[in-house]
Short mmCIF file of N, CA and C in Angstrom, two decimals:
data_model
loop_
_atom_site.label_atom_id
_atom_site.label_comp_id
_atom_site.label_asym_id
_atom_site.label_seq_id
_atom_site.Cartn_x
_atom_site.Cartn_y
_atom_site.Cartn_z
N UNK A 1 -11.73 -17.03 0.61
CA UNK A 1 -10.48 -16.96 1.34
C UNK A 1 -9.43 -16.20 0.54
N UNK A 2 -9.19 -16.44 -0.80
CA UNK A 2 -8.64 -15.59 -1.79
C UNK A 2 -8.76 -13.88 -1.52
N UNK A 3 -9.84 -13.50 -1.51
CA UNK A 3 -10.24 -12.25 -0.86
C UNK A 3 -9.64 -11.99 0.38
N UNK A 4 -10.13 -12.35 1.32
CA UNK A 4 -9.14 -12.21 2.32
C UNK A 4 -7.54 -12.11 2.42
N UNK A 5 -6.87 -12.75 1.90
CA UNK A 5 -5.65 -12.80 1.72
C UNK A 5 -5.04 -11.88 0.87
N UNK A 6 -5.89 -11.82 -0.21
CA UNK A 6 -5.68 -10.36 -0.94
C UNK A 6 -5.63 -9.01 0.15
N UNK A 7 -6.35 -8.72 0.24
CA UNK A 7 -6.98 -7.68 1.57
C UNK A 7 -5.71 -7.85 2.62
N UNK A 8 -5.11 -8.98 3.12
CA UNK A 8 -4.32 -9.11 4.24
C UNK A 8 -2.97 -8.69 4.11
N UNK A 9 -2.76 -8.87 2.24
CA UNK A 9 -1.54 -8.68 1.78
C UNK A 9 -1.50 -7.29 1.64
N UNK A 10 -2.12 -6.73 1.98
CA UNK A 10 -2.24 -4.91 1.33
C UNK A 10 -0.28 -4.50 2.09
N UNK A 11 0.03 -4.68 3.14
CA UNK A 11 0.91 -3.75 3.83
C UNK A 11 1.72 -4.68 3.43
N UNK A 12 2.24 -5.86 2.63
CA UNK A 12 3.41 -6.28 1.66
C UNK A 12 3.28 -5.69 0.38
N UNK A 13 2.42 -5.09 -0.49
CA UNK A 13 2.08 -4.79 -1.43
C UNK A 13 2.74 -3.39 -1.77
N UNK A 14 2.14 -2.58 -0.12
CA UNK A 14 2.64 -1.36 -0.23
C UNK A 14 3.95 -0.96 0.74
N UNK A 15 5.04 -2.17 0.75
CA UNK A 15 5.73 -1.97 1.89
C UNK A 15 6.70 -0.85 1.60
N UNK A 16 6.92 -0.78 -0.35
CA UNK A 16 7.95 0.30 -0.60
C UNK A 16 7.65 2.32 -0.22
N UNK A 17 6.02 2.01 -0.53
CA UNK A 17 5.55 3.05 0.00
C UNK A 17 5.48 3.30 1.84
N UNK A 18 5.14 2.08 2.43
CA UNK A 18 5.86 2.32 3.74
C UNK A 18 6.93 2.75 4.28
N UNK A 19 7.51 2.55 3.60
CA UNK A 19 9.35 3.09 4.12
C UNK A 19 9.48 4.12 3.82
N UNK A 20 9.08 4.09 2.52
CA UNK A 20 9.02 5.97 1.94
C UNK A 20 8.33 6.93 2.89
N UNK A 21 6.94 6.58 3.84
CA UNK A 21 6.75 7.22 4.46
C UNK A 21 7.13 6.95 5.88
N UNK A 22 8.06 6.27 6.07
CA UNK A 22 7.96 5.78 7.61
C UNK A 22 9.75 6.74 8.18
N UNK A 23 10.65 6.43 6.90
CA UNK A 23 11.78 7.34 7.51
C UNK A 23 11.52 8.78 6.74
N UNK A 24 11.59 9.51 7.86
CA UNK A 24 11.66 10.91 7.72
C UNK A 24 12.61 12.04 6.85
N UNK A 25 12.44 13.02 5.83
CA UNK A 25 12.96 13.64 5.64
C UNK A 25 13.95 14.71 6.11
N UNK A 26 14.61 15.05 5.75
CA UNK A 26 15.48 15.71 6.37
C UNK A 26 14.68 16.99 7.43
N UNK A 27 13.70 17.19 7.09
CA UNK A 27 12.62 18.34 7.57
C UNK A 27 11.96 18.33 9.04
N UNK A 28 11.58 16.77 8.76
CA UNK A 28 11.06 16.24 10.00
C UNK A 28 11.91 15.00 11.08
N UNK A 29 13.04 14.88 10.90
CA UNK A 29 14.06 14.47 11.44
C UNK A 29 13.61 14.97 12.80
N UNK A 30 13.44 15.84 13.49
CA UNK A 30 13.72 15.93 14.70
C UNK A 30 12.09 16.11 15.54
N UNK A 31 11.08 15.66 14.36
CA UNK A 31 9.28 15.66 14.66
C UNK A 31 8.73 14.22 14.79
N UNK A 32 9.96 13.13 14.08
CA UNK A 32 9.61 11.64 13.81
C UNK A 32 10.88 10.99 14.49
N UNK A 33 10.64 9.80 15.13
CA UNK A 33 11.30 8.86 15.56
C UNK A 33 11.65 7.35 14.55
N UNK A 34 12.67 7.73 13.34
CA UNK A 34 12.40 6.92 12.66
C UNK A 34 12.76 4.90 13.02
N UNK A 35 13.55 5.14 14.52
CA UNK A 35 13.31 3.99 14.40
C UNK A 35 12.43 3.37 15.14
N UNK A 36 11.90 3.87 15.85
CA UNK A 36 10.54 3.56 16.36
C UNK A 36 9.49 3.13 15.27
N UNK A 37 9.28 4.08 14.41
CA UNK A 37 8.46 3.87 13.52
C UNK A 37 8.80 2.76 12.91
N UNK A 38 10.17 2.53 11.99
CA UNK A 38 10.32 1.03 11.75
C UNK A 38 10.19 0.05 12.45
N UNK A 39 10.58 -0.10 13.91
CA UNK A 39 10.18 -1.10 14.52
C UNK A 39 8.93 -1.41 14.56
N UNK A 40 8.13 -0.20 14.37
CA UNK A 40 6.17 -0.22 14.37
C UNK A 40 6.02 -1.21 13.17
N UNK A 41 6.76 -0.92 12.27
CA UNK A 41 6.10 -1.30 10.60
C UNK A 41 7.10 -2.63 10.51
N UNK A 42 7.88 -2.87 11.20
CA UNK A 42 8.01 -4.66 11.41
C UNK A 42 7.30 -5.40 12.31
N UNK A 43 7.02 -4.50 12.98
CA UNK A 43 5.68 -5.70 13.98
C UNK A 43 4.85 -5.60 13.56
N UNK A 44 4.35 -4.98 12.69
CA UNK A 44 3.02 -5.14 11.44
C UNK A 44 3.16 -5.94 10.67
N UNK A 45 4.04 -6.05 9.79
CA UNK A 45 4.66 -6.88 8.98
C UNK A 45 4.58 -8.33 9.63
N UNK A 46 5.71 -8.57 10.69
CA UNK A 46 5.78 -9.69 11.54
C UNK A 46 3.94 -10.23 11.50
N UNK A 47 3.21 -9.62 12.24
CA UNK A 47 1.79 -9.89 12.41
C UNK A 47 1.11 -10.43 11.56
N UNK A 48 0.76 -9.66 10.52
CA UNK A 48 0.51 -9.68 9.45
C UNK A 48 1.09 -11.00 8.58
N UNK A 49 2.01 -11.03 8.68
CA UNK A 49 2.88 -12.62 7.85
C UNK A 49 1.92 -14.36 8.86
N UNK A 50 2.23 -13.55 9.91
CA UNK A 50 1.70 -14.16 11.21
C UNK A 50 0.60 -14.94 11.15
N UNK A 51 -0.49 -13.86 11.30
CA UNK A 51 -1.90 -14.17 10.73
C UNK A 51 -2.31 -14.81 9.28
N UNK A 52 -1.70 -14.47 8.61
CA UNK A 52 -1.94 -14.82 7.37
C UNK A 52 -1.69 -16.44 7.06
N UNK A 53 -0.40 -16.60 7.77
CA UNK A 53 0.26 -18.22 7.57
C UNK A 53 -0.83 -18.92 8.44
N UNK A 54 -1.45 -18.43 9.87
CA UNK A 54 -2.10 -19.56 10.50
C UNK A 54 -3.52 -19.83 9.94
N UNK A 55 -4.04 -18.72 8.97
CA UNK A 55 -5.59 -18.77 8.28
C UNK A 55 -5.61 -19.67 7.72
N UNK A 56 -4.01 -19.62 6.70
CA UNK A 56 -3.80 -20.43 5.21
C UNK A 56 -4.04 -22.33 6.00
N UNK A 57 -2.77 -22.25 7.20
CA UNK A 57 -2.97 -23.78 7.52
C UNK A 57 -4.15 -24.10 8.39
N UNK A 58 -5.20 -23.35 8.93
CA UNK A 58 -5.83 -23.70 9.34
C UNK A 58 -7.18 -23.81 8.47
N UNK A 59 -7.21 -23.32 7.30
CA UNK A 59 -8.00 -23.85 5.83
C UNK A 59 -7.54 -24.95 5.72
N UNK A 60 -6.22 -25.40 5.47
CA UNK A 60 -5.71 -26.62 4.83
C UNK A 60 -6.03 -27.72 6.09
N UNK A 61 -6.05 -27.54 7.38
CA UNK A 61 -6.56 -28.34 8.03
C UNK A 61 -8.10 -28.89 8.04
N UNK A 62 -8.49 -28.13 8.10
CA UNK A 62 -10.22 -28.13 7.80
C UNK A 62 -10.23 -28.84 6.75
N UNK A 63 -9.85 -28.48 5.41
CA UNK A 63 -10.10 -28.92 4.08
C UNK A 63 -9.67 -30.52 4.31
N UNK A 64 -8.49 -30.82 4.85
CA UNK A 64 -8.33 -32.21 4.67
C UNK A 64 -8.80 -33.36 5.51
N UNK A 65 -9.37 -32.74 6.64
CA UNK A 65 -10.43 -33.26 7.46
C UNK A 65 -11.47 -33.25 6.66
N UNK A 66 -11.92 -32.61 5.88
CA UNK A 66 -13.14 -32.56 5.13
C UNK A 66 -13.01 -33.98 3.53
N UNK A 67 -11.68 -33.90 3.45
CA UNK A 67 -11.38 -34.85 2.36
C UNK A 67 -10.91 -36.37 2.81
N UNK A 68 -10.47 -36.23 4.24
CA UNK A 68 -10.24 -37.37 4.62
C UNK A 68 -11.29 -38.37 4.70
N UNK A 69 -12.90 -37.47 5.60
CA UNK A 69 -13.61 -38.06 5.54
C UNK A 69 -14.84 -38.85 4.28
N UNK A 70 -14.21 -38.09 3.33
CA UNK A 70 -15.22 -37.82 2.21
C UNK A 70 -14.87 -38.99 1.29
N UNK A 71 -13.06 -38.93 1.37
CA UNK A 71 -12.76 -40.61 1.06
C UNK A 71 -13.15 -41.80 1.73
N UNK A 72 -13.59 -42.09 3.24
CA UNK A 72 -13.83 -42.62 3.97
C UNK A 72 -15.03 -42.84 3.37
N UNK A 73 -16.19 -42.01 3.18
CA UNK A 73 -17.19 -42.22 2.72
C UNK A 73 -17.57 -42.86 1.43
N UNK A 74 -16.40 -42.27 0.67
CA UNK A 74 -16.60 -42.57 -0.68
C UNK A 74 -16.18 -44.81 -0.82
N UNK A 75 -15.21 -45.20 -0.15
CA UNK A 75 -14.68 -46.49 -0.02
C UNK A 75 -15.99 -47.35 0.15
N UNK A 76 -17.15 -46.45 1.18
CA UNK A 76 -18.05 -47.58 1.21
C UNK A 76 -19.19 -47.13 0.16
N UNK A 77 -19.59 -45.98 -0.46
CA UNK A 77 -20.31 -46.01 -1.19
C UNK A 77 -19.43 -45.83 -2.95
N UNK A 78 -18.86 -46.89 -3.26
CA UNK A 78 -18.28 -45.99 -4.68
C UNK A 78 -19.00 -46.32 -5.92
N UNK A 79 -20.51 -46.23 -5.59
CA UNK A 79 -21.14 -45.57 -7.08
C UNK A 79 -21.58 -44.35 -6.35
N UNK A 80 -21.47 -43.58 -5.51
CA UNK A 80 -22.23 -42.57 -5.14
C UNK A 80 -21.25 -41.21 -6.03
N UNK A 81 -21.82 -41.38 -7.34
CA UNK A 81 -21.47 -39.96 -8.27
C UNK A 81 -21.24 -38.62 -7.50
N UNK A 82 -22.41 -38.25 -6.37
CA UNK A 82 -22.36 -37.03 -6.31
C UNK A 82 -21.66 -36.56 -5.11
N UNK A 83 -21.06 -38.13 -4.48
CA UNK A 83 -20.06 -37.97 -3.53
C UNK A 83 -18.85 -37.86 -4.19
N UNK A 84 -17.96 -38.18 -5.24
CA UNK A 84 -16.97 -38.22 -6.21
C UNK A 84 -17.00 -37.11 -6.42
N UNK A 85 -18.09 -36.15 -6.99
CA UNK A 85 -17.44 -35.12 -7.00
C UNK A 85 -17.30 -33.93 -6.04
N UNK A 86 -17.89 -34.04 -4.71
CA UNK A 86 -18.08 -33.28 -3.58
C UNK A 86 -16.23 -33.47 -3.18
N UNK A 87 -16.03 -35.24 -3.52
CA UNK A 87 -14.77 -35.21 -2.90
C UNK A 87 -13.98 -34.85 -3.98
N UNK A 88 -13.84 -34.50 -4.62
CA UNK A 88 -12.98 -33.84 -6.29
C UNK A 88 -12.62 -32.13 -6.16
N UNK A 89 -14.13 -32.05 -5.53
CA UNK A 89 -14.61 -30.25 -5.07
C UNK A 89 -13.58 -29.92 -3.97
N UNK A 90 -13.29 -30.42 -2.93
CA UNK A 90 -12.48 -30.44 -1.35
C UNK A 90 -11.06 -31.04 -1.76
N UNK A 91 -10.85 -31.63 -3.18
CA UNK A 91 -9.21 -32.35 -3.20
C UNK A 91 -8.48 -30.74 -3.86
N UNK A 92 -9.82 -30.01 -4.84
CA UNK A 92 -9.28 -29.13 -5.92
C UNK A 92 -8.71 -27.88 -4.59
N UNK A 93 -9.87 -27.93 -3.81
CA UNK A 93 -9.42 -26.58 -2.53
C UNK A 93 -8.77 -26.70 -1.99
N UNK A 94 -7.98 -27.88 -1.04
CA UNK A 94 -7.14 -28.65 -0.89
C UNK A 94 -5.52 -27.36 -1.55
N UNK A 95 -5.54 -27.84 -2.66
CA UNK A 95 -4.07 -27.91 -3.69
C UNK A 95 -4.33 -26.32 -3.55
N UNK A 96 -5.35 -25.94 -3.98
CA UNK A 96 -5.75 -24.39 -3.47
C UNK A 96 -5.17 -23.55 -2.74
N UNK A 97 -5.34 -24.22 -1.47
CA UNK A 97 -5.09 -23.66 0.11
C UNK A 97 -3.31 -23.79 -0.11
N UNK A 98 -2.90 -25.19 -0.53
CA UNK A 98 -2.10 -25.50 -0.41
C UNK A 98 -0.58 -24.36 -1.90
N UNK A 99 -1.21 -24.26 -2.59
CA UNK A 99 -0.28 -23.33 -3.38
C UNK A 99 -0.35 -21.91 -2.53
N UNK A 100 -1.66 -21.44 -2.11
CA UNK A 100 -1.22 -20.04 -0.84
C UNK A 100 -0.29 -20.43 -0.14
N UNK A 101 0.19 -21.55 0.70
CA UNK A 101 0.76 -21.12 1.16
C UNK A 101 2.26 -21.03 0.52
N UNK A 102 2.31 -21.69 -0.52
CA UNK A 102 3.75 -21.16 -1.29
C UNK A 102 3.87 -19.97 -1.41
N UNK A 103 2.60 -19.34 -2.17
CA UNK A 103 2.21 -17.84 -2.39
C UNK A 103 3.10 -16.87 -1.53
N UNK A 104 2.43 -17.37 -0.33
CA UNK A 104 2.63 -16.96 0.86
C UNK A 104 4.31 -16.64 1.15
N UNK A 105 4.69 -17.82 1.06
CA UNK A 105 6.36 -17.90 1.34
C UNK A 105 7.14 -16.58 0.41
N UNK A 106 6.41 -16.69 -0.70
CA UNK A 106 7.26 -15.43 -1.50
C UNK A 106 7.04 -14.62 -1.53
N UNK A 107 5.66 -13.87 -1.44
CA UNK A 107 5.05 -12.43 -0.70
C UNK A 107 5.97 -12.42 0.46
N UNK A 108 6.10 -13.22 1.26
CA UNK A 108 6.64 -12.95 2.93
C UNK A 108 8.72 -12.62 2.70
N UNK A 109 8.98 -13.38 1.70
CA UNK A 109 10.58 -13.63 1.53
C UNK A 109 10.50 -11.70 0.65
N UNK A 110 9.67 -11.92 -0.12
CA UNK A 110 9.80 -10.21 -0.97
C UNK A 110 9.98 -9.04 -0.31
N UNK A 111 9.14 -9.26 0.87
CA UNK A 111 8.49 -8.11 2.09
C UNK A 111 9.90 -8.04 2.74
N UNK A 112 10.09 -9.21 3.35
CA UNK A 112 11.55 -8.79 3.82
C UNK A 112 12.83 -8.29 3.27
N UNK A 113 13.18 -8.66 2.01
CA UNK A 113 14.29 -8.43 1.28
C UNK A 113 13.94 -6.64 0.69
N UNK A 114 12.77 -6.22 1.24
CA UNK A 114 12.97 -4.92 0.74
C UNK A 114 13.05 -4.02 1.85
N UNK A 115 12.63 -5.07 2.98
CA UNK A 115 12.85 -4.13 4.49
C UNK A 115 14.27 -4.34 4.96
N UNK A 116 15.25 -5.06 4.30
CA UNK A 116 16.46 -5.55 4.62
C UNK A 116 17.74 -4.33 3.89
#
């Protein structure tokens, strides 16, 4: 999922180079519609922030359905070692999922304050 999100972040990464190419030089002023084009490269942006936030909580949903039950399991078996750490494995991905989406918040707050 790390991968992915990497990969998803590409057009916050390169948003300074977006602008650079998105408003027009004095040359092509009258060949480009620059605010069209910005409006293009905020509904990308928008999208993009979009998608990204519902992957992150819909990991973190899964994951804690996956940990909810695993404690459930674990209450009635607690010598089962290799359930302890299956549920240790799903608490660590958990905090995981859960720091992306902080991640997230400040990639997304950065992206804007440079489109602002």
């Amino acid at each position: 999922i790390q991968e992915l999100l990497r990969l998803m972040r590409t057009i916050d990464d390169r948003i300074v180079h977006e602008l650079n190419t998105t408003i027009p030089t004095a040359s092509f002023v009258g060949k480009v519609d620059p605010g069209q084009t910005c409006k293009e490269l905020y509904q990308s942006l928008m999208d993009a922030h979009t998608n990204r936030e519902r992957i992150i909580k819909n990991c973190i949903s899964q994951t804690s359905a996956i940990v909810k039950t695993l404690k459930e399991e674990r209450e009635k078996a607690h010598d089962d070692a290799s359930l302890l750490k299956q549920l240790r494995k799903e608490q660590t991905k958990l905090k995981l999922m859960q720091s992306e989406l902080n991640v997230e918040e400040v990639v997304n707050d950065r992206s804007w304050k440079v489109l602002s």
